[in-house]
Short mmCIF file of C-alpha atoms in Angstrom, two decimals:
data_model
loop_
_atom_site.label_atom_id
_atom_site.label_comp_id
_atom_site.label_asym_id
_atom_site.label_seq_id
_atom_site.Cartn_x
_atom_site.Cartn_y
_atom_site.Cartn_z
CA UNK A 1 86.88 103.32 107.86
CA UNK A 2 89.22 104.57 110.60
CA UNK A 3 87.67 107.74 112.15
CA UNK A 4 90.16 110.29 110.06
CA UNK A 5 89.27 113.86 109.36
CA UNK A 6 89.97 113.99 105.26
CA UNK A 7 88.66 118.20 105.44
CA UNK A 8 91.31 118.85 107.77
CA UNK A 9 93.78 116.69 105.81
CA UNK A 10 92.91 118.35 102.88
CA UNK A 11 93.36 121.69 103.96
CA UNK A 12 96.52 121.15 105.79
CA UNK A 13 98.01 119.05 103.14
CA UNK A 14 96.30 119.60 99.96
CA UNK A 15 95.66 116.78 97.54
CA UNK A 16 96.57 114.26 96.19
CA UNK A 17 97.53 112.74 99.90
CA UNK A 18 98.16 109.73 100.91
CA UNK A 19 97.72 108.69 104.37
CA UNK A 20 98.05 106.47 106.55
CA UNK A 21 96.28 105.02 109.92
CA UNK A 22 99.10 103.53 112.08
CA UNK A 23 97.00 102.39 114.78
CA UNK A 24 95.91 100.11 111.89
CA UNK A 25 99.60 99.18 111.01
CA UNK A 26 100.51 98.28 114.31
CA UNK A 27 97.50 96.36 114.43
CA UNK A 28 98.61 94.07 111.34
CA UNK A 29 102.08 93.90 112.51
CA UNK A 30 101.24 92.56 115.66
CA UNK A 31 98.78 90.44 114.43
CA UNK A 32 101.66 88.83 112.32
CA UNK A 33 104.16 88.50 115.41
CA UNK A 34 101.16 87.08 117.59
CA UNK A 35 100.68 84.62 115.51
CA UNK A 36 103.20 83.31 113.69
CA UNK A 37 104.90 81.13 116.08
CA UNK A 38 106.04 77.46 116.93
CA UNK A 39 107.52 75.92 119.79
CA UNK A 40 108.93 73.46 117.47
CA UNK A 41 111.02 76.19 115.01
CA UNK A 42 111.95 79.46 115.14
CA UNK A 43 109.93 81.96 113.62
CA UNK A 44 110.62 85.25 111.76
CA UNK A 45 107.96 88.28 110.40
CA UNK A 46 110.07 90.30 107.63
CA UNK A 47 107.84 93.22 106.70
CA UNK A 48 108.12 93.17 102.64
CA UNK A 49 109.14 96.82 102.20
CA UNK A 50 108.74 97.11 98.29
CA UNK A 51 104.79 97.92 99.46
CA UNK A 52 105.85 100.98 101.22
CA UNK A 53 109.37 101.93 101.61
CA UNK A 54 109.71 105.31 103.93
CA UNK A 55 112.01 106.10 106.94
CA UNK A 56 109.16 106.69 109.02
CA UNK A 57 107.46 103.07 108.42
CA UNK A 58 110.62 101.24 108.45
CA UNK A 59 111.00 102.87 111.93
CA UNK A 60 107.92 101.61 113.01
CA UNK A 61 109.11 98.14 111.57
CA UNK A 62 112.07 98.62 113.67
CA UNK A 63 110.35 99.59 116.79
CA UNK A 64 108.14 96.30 116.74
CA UNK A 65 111.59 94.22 116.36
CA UNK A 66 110.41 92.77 112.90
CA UNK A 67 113.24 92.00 109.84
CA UNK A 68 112.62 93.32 106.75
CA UNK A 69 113.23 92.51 103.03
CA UNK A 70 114.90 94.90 100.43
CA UNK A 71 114.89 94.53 96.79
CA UNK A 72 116.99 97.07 95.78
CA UNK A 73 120.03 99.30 97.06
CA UNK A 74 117.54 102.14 97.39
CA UNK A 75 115.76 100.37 100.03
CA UNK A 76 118.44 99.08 101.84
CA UNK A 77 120.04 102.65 101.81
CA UNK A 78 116.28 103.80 103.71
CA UNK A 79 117.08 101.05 106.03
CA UNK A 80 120.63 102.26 107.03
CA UNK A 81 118.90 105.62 107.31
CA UNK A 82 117.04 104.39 110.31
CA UNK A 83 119.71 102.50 111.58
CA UNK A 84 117.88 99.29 110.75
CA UNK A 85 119.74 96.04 112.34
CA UNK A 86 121.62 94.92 109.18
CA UNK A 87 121.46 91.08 111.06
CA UNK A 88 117.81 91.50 110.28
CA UNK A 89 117.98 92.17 106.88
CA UNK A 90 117.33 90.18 103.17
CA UNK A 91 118.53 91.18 100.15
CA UNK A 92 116.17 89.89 97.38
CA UNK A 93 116.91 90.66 93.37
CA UNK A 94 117.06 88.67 90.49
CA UNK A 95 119.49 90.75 88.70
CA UNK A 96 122.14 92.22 92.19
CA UNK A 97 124.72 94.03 90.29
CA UNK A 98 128.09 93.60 91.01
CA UNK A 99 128.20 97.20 92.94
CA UNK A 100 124.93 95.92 94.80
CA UNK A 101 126.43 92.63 96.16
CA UNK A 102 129.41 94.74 97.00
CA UNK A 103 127.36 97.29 98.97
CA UNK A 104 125.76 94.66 100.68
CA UNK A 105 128.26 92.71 101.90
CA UNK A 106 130.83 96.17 102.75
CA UNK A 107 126.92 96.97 105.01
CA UNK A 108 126.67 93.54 106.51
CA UNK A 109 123.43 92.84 105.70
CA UNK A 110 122.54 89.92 107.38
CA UNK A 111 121.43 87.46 104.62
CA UNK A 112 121.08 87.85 100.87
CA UNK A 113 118.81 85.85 98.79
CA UNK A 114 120.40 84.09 95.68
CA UNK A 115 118.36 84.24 92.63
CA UNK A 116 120.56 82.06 90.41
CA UNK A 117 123.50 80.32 89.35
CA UNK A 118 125.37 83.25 87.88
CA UNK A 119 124.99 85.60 91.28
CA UNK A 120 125.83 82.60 93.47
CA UNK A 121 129.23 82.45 91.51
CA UNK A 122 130.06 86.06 91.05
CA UNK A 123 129.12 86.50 95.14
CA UNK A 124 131.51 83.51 95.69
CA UNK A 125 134.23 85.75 93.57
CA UNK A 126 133.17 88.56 95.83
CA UNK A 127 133.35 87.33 98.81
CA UNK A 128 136.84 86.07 98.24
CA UNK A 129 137.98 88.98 97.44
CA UNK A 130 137.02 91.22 99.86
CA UNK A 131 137.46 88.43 102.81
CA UNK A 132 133.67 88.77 103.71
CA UNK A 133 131.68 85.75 105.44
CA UNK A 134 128.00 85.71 104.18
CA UNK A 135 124.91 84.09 104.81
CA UNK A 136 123.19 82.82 101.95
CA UNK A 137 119.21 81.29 101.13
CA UNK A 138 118.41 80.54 97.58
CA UNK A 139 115.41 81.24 95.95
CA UNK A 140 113.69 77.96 94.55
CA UNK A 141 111.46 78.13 91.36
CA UNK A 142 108.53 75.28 93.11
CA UNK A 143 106.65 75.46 90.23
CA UNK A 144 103.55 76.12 92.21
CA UNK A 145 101.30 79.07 90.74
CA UNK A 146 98.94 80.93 92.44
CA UNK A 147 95.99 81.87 90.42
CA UNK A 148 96.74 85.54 90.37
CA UNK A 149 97.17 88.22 87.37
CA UNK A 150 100.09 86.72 85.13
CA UNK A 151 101.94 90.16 86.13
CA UNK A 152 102.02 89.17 89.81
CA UNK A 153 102.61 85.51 89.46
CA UNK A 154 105.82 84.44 90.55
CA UNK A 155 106.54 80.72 90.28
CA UNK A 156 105.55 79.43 87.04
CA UNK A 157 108.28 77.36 85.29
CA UNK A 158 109.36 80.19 83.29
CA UNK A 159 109.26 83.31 85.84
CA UNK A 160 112.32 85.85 85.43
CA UNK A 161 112.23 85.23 89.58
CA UNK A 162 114.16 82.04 91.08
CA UNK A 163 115.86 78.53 90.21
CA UNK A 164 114.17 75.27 89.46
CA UNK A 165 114.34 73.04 91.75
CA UNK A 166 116.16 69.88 90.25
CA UNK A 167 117.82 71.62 87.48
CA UNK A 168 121.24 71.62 86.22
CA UNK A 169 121.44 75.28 87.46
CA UNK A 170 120.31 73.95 90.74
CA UNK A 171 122.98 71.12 90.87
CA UNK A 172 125.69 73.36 90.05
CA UNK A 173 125.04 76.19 92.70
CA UNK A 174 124.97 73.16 95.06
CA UNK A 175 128.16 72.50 94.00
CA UNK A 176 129.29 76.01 94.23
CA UNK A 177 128.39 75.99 97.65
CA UNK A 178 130.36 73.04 98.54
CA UNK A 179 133.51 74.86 97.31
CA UNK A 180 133.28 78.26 98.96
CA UNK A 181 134.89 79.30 101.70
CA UNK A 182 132.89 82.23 102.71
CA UNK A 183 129.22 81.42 101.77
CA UNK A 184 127.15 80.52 104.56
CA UNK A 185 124.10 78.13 102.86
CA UNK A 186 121.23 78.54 105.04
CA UNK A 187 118.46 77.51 103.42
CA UNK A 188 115.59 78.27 100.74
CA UNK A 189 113.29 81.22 99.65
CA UNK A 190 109.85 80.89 97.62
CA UNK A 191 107.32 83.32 96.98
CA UNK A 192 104.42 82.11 94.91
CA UNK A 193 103.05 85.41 94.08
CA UNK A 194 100.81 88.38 95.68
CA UNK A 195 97.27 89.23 96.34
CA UNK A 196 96.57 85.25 96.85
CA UNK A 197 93.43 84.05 98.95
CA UNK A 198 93.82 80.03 98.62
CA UNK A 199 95.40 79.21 101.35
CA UNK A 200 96.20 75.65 99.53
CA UNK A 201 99.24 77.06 97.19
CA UNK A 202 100.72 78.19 100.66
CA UNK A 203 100.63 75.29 101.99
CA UNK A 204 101.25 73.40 98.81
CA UNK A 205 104.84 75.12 98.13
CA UNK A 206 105.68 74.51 101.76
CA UNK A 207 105.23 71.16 101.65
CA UNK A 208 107.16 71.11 98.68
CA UNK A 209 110.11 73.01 100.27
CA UNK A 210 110.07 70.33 103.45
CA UNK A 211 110.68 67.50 101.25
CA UNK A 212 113.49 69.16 99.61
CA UNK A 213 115.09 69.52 103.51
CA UNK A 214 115.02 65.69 103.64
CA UNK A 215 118.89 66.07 101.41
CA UNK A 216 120.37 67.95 103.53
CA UNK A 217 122.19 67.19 106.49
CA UNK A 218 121.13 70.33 108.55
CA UNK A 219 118.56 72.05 109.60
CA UNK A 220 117.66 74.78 107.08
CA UNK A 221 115.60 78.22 107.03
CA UNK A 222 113.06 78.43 105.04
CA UNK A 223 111.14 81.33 103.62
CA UNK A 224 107.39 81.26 102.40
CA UNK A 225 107.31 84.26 100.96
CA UNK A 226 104.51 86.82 101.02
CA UNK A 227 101.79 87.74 98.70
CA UNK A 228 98.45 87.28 100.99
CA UNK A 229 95.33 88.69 99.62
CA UNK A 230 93.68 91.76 101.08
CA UNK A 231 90.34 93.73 100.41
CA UNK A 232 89.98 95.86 97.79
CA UNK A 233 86.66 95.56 96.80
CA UNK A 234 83.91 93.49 98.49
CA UNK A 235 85.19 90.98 95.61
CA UNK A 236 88.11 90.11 97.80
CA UNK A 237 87.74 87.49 100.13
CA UNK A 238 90.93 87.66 102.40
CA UNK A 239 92.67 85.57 104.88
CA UNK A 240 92.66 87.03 108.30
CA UNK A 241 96.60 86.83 109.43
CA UNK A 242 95.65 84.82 112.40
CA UNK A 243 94.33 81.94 110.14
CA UNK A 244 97.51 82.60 107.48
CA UNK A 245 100.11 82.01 110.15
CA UNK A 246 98.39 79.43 112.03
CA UNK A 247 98.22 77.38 108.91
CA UNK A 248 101.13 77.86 107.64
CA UNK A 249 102.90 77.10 111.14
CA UNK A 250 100.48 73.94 111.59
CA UNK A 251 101.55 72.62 108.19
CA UNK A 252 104.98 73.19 108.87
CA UNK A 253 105.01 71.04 112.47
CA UNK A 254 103.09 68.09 110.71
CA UNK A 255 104.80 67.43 107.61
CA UNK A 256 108.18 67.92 109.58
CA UNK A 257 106.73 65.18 112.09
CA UNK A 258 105.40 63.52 109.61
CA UNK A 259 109.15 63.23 107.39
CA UNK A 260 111.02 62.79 110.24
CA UNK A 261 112.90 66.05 109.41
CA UNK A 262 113.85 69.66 110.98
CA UNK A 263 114.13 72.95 110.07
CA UNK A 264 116.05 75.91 112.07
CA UNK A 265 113.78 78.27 111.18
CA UNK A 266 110.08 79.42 109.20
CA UNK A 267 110.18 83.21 107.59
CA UNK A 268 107.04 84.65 105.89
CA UNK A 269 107.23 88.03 103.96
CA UNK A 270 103.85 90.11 104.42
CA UNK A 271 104.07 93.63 102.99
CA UNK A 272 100.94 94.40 101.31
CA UNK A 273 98.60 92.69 104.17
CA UNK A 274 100.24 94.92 106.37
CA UNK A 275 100.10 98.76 104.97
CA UNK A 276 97.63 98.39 102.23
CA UNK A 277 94.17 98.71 103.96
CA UNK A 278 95.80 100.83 106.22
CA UNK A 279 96.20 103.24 103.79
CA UNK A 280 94.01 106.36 101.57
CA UNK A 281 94.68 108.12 99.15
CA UNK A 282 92.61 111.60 98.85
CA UNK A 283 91.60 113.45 95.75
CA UNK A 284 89.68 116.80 94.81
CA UNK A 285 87.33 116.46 92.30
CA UNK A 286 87.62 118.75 89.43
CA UNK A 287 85.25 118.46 86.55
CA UNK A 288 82.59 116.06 86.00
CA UNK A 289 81.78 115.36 82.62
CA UNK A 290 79.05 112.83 80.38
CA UNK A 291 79.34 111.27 77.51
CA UNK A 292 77.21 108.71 75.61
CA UNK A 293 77.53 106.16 77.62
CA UNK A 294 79.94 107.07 80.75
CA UNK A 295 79.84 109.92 82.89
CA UNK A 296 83.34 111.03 84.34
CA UNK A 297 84.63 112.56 87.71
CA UNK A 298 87.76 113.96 86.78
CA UNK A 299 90.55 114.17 90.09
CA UNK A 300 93.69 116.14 90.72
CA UNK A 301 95.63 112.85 90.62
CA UNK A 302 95.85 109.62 88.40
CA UNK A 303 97.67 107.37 87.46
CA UNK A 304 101.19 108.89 88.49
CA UNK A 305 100.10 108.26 92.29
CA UNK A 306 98.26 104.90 91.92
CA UNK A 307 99.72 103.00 88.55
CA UNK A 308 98.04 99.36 89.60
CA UNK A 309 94.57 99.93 87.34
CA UNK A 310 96.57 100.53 84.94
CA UNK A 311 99.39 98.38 85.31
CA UNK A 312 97.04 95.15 86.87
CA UNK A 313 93.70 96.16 86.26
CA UNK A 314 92.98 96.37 89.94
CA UNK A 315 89.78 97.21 91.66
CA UNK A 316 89.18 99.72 94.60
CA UNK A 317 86.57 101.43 96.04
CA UNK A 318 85.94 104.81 96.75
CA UNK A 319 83.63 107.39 98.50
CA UNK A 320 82.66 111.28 98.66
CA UNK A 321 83.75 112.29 101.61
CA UNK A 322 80.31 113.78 103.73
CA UNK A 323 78.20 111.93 100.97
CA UNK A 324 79.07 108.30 101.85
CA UNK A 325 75.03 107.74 102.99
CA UNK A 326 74.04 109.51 100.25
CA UNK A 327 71.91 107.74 97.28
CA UNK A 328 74.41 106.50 95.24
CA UNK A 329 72.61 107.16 91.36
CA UNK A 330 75.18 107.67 89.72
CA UNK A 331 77.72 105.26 87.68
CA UNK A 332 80.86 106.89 87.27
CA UNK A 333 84.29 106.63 86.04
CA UNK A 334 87.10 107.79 87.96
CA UNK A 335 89.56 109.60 85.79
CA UNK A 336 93.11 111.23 86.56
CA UNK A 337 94.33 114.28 84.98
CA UNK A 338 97.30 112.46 82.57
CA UNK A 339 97.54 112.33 79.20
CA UNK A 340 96.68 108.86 78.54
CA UNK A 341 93.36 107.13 78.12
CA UNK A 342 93.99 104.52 80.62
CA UNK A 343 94.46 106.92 83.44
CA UNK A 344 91.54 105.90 85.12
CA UNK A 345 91.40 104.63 88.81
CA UNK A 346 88.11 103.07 88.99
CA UNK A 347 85.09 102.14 86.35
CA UNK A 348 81.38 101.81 86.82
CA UNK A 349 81.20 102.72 90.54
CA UNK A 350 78.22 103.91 91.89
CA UNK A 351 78.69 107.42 93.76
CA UNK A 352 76.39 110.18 94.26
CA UNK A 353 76.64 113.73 92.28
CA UNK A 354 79.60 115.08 92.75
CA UNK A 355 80.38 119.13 92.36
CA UNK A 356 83.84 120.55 91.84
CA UNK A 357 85.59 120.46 95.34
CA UNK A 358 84.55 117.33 96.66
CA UNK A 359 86.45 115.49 98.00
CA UNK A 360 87.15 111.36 96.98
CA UNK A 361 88.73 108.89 99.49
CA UNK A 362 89.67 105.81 97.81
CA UNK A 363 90.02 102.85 100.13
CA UNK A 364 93.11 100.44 100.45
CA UNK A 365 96.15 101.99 98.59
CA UNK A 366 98.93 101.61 101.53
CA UNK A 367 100.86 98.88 99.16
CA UNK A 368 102.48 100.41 96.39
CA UNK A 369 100.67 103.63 95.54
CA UNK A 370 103.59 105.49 96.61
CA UNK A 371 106.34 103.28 96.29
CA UNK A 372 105.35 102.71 92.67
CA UNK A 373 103.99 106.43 91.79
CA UNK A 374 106.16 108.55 89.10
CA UNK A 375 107.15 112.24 87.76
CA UNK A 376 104.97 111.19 84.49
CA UNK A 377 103.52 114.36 82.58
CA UNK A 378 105.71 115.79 85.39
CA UNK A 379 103.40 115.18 88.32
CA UNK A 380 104.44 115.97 91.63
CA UNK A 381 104.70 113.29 94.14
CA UNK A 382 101.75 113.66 97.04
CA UNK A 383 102.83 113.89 100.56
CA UNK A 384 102.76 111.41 103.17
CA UNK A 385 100.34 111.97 106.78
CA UNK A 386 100.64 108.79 109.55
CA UNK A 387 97.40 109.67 111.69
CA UNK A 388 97.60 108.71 115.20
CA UNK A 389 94.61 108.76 117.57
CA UNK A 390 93.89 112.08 116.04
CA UNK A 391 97.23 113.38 115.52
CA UNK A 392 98.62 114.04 112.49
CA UNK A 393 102.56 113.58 111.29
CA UNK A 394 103.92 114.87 108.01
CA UNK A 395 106.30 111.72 107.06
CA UNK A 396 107.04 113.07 103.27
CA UNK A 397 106.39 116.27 102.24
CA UNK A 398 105.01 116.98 98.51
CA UNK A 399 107.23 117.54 96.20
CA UNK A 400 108.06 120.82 95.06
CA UNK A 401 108.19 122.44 91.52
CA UNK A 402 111.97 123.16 91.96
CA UNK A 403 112.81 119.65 93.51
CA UNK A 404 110.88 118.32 90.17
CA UNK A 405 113.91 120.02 87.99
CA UNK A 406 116.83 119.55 90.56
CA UNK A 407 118.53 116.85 89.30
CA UNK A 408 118.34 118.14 85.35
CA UNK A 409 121.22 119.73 84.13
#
């Protein structure tokens, strides 16, 4: 646990808070750009912003010269924010409305990532008509599956996400792109899934994606995706980065050796990997309460700030802050303060006895606690704290009772 003072946290900031260590986030994303690198390709880290999408950590993604990936006009509007190179940029979506590609394309955004047929063809309509050049990848359906929750899985033959490679959709966007005049085709895009620790379905979709390069007459960019596994419970059984992008990279150099074949350039999306264990999320407990057979430490916060229990049944771990070397004798239930019975953050964990006022730190919610948290039972959203060697920065402030009713008429 980085050496963070949750009393003073709390008191400055109140709870629910998340917060973040950025010596630990500039830690991953170096890691990442240490490693991931070929003298035989290019190489390029896009930091996966759906995990955490704020101006302040898309300025740190700036500042370390990283690209980033945007699935949605709200994120690419934080990136302009921050003046984010729009060369660096990807603009993922399955379903880019016609306002979205517009946006896009009016921004410059450096390369947007076709999901299917019909977007390849309206974007080809688009482009004519507003005389805009565009580079293009194209997200390939591999049919490789991670073995992941079926929520999270993203390349089975019937995912909402991509095209499969070899169909008749396929064919025809090829053909598409033979006819456009303003469509850059640069290559292809596959993501397999998320929270994935074999290394083998990375490697298996990338050798996949190399054999498709043997039908073209260029050298293409290619995209791996994201989705590597971090820990959340002592369950988890990672993939330190290092050994990720080596492999990956190493695969890459032999089977394009071996095939006779090149590519321009090898993209990987980490998001989670990089902000999740870098990240807290800090409760007050309230009431405690037993019943036949649970007993209950009721927080401040729920499932509004953290949905994935609910949403994935995910694990975490968590601690009283001061008792962490205390005997831990009792199993609890973590509950949030919504009205719904699945509101509960984390089952059967062994904790000491709590009293009212303690404080719980629950480990590993940088990805997607607040990106994905909501108004529900109208919460307000927590605030925001990057800790630096000590220092503390307010990066989003809580939300207020009158910003909660601003936008109703």
């Amino acid at each position: 646990m980085a050496n963070l003072d949750f009393k003073f946290l709390k008191e400055k900031y109140g709870t629910p808070l998340y917060i973040y260590d950025v010596n630990h986030l500039k830690k991953n994303m170096t890691g990442y750009l240490d490693y991931f690198k070929s003298n035989v390709f290019e190489t390029e880290v896009l930091f996966a912003s759906k995990a955490f999408c704020v101006k302040e950590m898309l300025r740190l993604v700036k500042a370390y010269n990283m690209s980033l990936d945007v699935v949605s006009i709200g994120e690419l509007y934080t990136a302009i924010a921050v003046d984010f190179p729009m060369d660096k940029i990807y603009f993922h979506g399955n379903n880019k409305s016609i306002s979205d590609l517009e946006f896009a394309l009016n921004n410059n955004v450096g390369t947007i990532v076709v999901d299917n047929l019909m977007e390849l063809v309206a974007l080809d309509e688009i482009t004519n008509r507003l005389n805009k050049k565009c580079n293009i990848i194209i997200r390939l359906n591999l049919g490789v599956e991670a073995h992941t929750h079926k929520f999270i899985v993203t390349a089975h033959v019937d995912s909402k996400f991509g095209v499969s490679y070899g169909s008749n959709d396929y064919n025809d966007m090829l053909d598409v792109l033979k006819n456009s005049k303003n469509i850059n085709f640069k290559g292809f895009h596959s993501h397999i899934g998320s929270q994935i620790f074999d290394l083998d379905a990375f490697t298996a979709a990338l050798e996949k994606m190399l054999g498709i390069c043997k039908s073209f007459d260029k050298p293409l960019v290619l995209n791996i995706g994201g989705g590597f596994g971090v820990h959340y419970t002592d369950e988890d059984k990672p993939i330190p980065f290092d050994v990720v992008s080596k492999t990956l990279v190493d695969t890459c150099e032999k089977a394009l050796k071996a095939n006779n074949v090149k590519i321009e350039k090898l993209c990987i999306e980490p998001g989670r990997s990089i902000v999740a264990e870098a990240g807290y999320t800090l409760y007050t407990i309230g009431f405690t309460k037993k019943t036949p057979n649970k007993e209950y430490y009721f927080i401040d916060g729920g499932m509004t700030d953290n949905i994935r229990p609910a949403l994935y049944q995910a694990k975490y771990d968590c601690d009283i802050v001061g008792k962490e070397n205390e005997l831990k004798n009792h199993i609890v239930t973590i509950a949030g303060k919504c009205c719904e019975s699945g509101d509960l953050i984390i089952e059967n964990h062994p904790l000491p006895e709590a009293k009212s006022g303690d404080l719980l730190v629950t480990y590993t919610t940088g990805a997607y606690g607040y990106s994905m948290s909501s108004n529900y039972n109208k919460a307000l959203t927590p605030a925001v704290v990057f800790v630096e060697d000590g220092k503390d920065k307010l990066v989003c402030r809580r939300q207020s009772y009158d910003e909660l009713l601003e936008r109703e008429i």
